[in-house]
Short mmCIF file of C-alpha atoms in Angstrom, two decimals:
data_model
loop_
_atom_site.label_atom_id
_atom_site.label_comp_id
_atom_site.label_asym_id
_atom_site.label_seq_id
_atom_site.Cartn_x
_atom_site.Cartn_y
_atom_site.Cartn_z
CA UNK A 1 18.21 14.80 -6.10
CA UNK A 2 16.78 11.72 -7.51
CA UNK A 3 13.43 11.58 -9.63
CA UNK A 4 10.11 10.97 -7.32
CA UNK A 5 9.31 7.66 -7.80
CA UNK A 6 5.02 7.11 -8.11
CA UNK A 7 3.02 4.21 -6.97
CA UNK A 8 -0.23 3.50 -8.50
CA UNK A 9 -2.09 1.88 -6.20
CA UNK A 10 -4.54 -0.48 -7.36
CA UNK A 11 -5.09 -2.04 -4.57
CA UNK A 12 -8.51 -4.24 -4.23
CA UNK A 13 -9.54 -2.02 -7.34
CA UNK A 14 -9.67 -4.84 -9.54
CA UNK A 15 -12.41 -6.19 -7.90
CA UNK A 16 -10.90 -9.81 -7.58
CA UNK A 17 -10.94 -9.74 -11.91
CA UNK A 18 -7.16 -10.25 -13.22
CA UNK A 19 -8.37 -9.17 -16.89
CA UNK A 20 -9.53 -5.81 -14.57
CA UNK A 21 -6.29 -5.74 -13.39
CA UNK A 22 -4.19 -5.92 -16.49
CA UNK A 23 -6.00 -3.06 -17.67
CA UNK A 24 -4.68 -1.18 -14.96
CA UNK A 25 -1.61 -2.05 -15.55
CA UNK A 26 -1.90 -0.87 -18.82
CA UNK A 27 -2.88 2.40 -17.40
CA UNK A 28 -0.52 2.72 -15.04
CA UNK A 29 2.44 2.17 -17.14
CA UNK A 30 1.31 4.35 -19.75
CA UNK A 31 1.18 7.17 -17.29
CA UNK A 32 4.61 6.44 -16.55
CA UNK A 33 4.02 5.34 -13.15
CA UNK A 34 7.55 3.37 -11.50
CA UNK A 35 5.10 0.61 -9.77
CA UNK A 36 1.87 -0.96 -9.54
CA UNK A 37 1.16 -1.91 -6.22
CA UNK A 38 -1.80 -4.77 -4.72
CA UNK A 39 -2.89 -6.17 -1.98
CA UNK A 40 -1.64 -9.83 -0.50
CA UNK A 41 -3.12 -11.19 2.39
CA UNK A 42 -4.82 -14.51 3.04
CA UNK A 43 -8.67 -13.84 4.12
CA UNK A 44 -8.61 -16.64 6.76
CA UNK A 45 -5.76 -14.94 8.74
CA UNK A 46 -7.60 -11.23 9.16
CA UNK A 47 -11.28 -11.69 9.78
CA UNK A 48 -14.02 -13.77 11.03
CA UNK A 49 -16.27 -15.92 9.14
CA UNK A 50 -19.05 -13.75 9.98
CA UNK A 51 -17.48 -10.26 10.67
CA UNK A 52 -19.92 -7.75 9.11
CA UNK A 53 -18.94 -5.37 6.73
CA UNK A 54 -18.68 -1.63 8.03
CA UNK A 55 -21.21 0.82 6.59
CA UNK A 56 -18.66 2.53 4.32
CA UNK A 57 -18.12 -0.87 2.84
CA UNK A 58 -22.03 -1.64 2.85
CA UNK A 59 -22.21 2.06 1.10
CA UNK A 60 -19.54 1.60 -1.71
CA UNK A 61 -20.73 -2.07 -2.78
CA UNK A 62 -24.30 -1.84 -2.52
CA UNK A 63 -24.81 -4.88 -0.42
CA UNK A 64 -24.40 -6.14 2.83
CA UNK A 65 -22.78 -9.28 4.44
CA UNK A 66 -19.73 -10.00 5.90
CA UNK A 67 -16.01 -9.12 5.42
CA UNK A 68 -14.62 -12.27 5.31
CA UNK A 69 -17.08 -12.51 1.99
CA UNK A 70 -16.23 -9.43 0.88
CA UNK A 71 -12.24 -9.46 1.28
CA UNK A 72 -12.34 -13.45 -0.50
CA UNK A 73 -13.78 -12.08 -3.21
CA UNK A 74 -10.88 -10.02 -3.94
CA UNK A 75 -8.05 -12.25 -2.90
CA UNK A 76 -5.39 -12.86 -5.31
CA UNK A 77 -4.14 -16.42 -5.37
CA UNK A 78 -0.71 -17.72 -5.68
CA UNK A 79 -1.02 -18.09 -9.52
CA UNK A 80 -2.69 -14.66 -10.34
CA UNK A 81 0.40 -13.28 -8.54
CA UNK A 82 2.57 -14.77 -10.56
CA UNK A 83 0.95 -13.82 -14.05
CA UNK A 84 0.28 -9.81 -12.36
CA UNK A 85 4.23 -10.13 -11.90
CA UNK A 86 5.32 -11.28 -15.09
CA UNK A 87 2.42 -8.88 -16.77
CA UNK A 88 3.80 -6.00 -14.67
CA UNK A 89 7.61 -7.11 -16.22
CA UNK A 90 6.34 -6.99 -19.62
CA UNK A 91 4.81 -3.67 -19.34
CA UNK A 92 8.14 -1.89 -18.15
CA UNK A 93 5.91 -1.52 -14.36
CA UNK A 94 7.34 -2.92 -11.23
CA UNK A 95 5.00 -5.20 -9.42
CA UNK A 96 4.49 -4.37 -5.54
CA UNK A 97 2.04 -5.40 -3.22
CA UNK A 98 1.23 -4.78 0.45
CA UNK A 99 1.61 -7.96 2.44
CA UNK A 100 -1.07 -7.82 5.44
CA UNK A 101 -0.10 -10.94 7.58
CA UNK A 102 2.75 -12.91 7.84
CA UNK A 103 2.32 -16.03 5.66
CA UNK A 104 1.70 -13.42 2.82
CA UNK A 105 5.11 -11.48 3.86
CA UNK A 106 7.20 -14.98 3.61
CA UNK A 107 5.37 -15.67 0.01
CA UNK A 108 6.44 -11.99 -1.41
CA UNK A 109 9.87 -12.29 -0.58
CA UNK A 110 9.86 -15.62 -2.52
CA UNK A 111 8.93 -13.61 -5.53
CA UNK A 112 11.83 -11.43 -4.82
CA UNK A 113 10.37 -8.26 -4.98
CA UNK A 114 12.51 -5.09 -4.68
CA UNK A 115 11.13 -3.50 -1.62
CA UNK A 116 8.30 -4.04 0.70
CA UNK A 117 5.94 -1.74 1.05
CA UNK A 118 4.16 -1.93 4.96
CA UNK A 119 0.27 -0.64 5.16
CA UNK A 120 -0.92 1.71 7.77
CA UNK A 121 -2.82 -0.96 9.87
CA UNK A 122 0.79 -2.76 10.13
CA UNK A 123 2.19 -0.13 11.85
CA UNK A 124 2.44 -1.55 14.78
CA UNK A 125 2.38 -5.34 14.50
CA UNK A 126 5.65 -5.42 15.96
CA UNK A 127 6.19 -9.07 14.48
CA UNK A 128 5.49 -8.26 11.07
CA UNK A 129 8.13 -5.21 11.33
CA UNK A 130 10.66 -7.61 12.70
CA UNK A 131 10.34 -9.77 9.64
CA UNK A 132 10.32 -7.26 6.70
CA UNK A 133 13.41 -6.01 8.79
CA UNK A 134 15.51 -9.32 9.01
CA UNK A 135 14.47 -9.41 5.38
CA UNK A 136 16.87 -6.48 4.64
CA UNK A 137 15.28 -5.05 1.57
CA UNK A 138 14.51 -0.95 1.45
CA UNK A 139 10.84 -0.23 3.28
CA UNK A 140 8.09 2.05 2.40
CA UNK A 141 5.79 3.01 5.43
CA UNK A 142 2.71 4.49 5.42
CA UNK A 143 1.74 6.35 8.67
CA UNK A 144 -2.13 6.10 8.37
CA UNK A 145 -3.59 6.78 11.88
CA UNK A 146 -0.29 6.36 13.79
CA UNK A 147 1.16 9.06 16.28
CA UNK A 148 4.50 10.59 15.95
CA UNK A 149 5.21 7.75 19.23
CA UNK A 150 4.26 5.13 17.49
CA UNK A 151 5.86 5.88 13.85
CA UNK A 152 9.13 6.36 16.11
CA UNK A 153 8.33 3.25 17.60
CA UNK A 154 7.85 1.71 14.46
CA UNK A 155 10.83 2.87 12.80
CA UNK A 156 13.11 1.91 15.86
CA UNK A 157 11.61 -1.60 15.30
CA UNK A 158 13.14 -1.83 12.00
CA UNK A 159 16.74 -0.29 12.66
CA UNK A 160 16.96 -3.18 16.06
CA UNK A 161 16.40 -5.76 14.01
CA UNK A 162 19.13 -4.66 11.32
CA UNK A 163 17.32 -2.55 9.04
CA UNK A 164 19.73 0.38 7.79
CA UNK A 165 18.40 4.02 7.86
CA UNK A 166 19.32 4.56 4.35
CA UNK A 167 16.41 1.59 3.38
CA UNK A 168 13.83 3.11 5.01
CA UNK A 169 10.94 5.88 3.64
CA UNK A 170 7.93 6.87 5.49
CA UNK A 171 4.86 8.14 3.72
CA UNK A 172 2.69 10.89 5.58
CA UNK A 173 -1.17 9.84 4.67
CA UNK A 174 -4.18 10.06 6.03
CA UNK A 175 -6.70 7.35 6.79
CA UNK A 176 -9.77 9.26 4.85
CA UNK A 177 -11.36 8.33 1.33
CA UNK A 178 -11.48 10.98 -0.01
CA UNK A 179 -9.01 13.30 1.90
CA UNK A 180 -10.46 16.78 2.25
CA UNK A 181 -7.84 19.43 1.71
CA UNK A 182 -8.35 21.21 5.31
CA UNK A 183 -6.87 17.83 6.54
CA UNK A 184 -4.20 17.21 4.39
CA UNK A 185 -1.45 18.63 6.86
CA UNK A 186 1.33 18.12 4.27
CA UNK A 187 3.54 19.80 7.34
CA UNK A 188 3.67 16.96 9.40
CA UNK A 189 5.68 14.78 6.18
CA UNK A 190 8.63 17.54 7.51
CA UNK A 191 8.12 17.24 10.97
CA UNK A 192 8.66 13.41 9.78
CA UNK A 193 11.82 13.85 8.11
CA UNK A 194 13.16 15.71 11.19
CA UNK A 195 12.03 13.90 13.86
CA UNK A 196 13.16 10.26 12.14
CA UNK A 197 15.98 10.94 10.07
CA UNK A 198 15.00 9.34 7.16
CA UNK A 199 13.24 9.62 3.59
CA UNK A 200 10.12 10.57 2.79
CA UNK A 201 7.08 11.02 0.65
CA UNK A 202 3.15 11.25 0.00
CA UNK A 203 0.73 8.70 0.01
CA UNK A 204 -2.74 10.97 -1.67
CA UNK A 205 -6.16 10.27 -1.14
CA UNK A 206 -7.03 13.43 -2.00
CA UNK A 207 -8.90 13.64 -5.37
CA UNK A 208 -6.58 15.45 -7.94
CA UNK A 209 -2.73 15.55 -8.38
CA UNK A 210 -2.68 19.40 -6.55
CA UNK A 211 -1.74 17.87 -3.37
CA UNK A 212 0.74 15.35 -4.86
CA UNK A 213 2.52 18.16 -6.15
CA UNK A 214 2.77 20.26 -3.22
CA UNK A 215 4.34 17.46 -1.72
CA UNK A 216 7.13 16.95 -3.71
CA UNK A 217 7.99 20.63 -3.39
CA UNK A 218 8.21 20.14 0.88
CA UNK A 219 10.56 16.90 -0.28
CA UNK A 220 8.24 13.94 -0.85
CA UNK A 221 10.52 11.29 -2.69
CA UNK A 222 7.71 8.99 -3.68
CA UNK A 223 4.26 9.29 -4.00
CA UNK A 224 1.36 7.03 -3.63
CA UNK A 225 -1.92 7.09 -5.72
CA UNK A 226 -4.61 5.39 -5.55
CA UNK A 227 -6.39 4.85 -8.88
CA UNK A 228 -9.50 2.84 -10.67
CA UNK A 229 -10.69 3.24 -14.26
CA UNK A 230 -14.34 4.01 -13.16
CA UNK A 231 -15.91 5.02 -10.21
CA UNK A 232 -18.90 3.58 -10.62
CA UNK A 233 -17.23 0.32 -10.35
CA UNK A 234 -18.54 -1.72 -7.16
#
């Protein structure tokens, strides 16, 4: 069988500071993680200018005001890609990131990244599936929310468009920060790899690594983490 591969998942973590961000790197790599994975998207294509921010996200930053604020703040440009890349090369890390509309898609293929990795909320933006799949590079999918019809759906999506089975691993998660262990429901990650044929792993946001490894003993091939060097960062 080949070695679990583990994502650290940065994310927004770096709270729009590159410097923030190497450090992570740093982290991640010496942990012997297999990628670092962000978060591309271009604010002006997701929100509204005055789209308020929900209370979780009034809750973890202390302040109010709007998501289109709040999600600018920690947009990475075209050039702090480029240097979290060649940073990410450097430190033995492969750089990933999660593309959330479609300009953002088109500019990470340019940087020729191995594999694409498609967020929970994408799962059925039938459009964006039907250009990572003409793409032809492997896919990771995270489930999120999604019912077993719509990850089929999702899935069947990428094999129309040319997308071979082989390429394609879908992450069992669940859309709660923290996950609490009572809804974990590691089982469904088999019913996934029965029902769809294909790979499959773990994305944790559980606190701890307990869950992680129980995963990999039902067959989770990769795992995703989500990480930050302090928790009392805003």
């Amino acid at each position: 069988m080949s070695r679990v591969k583990i994502i650290a998942e940065i994310g927004v973590n770096h709270n729009g500071d590159i410097d923030l961000a190497y450090k992570m790197i740093d982290v991640a790599a010496e942990c012997g993680a297999d990628f670092v994975k962000f978060q591309t998207y271009k604010t002006e294509n997701l929100v509204s200018d005055n789209a308020p921010k929900a209370d979780y996200q009034v809750k973890n930053t202390n302040t109010k005001g709007t998501q289109f604020g709040m999600l600018k703040k920690l947009e990475l440009g075209t050039k702090e890609h480029y240097k979290l890349l060649d940073y990410c090369q450097a430190r033995g890390v492969v750089f990933l990131s999660s593309a959330f509309d479609l300009a953002s898609l088109e500019f990470l293929n340019k940087l020729r990244l191995p594999l694409f990795k498609i967020p929970s909320g994408e799962i059925t933006n039938y459009p964006y599936l039907r250009a990572v799949a003409i793409m032809g590079k492997p896919v990771i999918l995270s489930t999120g929310m999604a019912t077993m019809d719509e990850v089929e759906a999702s899935v069947q999506v990428l094999l129309d468009n040319g997308l071979e089975k082989s390429k394609i691993t879908v992450l069992h998660c669940n859309t709660e920060y923290p996950t609490p262990y009572e809804d974990v429901n590691l089982v469904a990650m088999k019913t996934l790899a029965e029902k769809l044929q294909v790979a499959v792993g773990y994305s944790d946001h559980t606190l701890g690594s307990e869950v992680a490894i129980a995963s990999v003993a039902l067959g989770a091939l990769v795992i995703e983490k989500h990480f930050t060097l302090d928790q009392n960062l805003l």
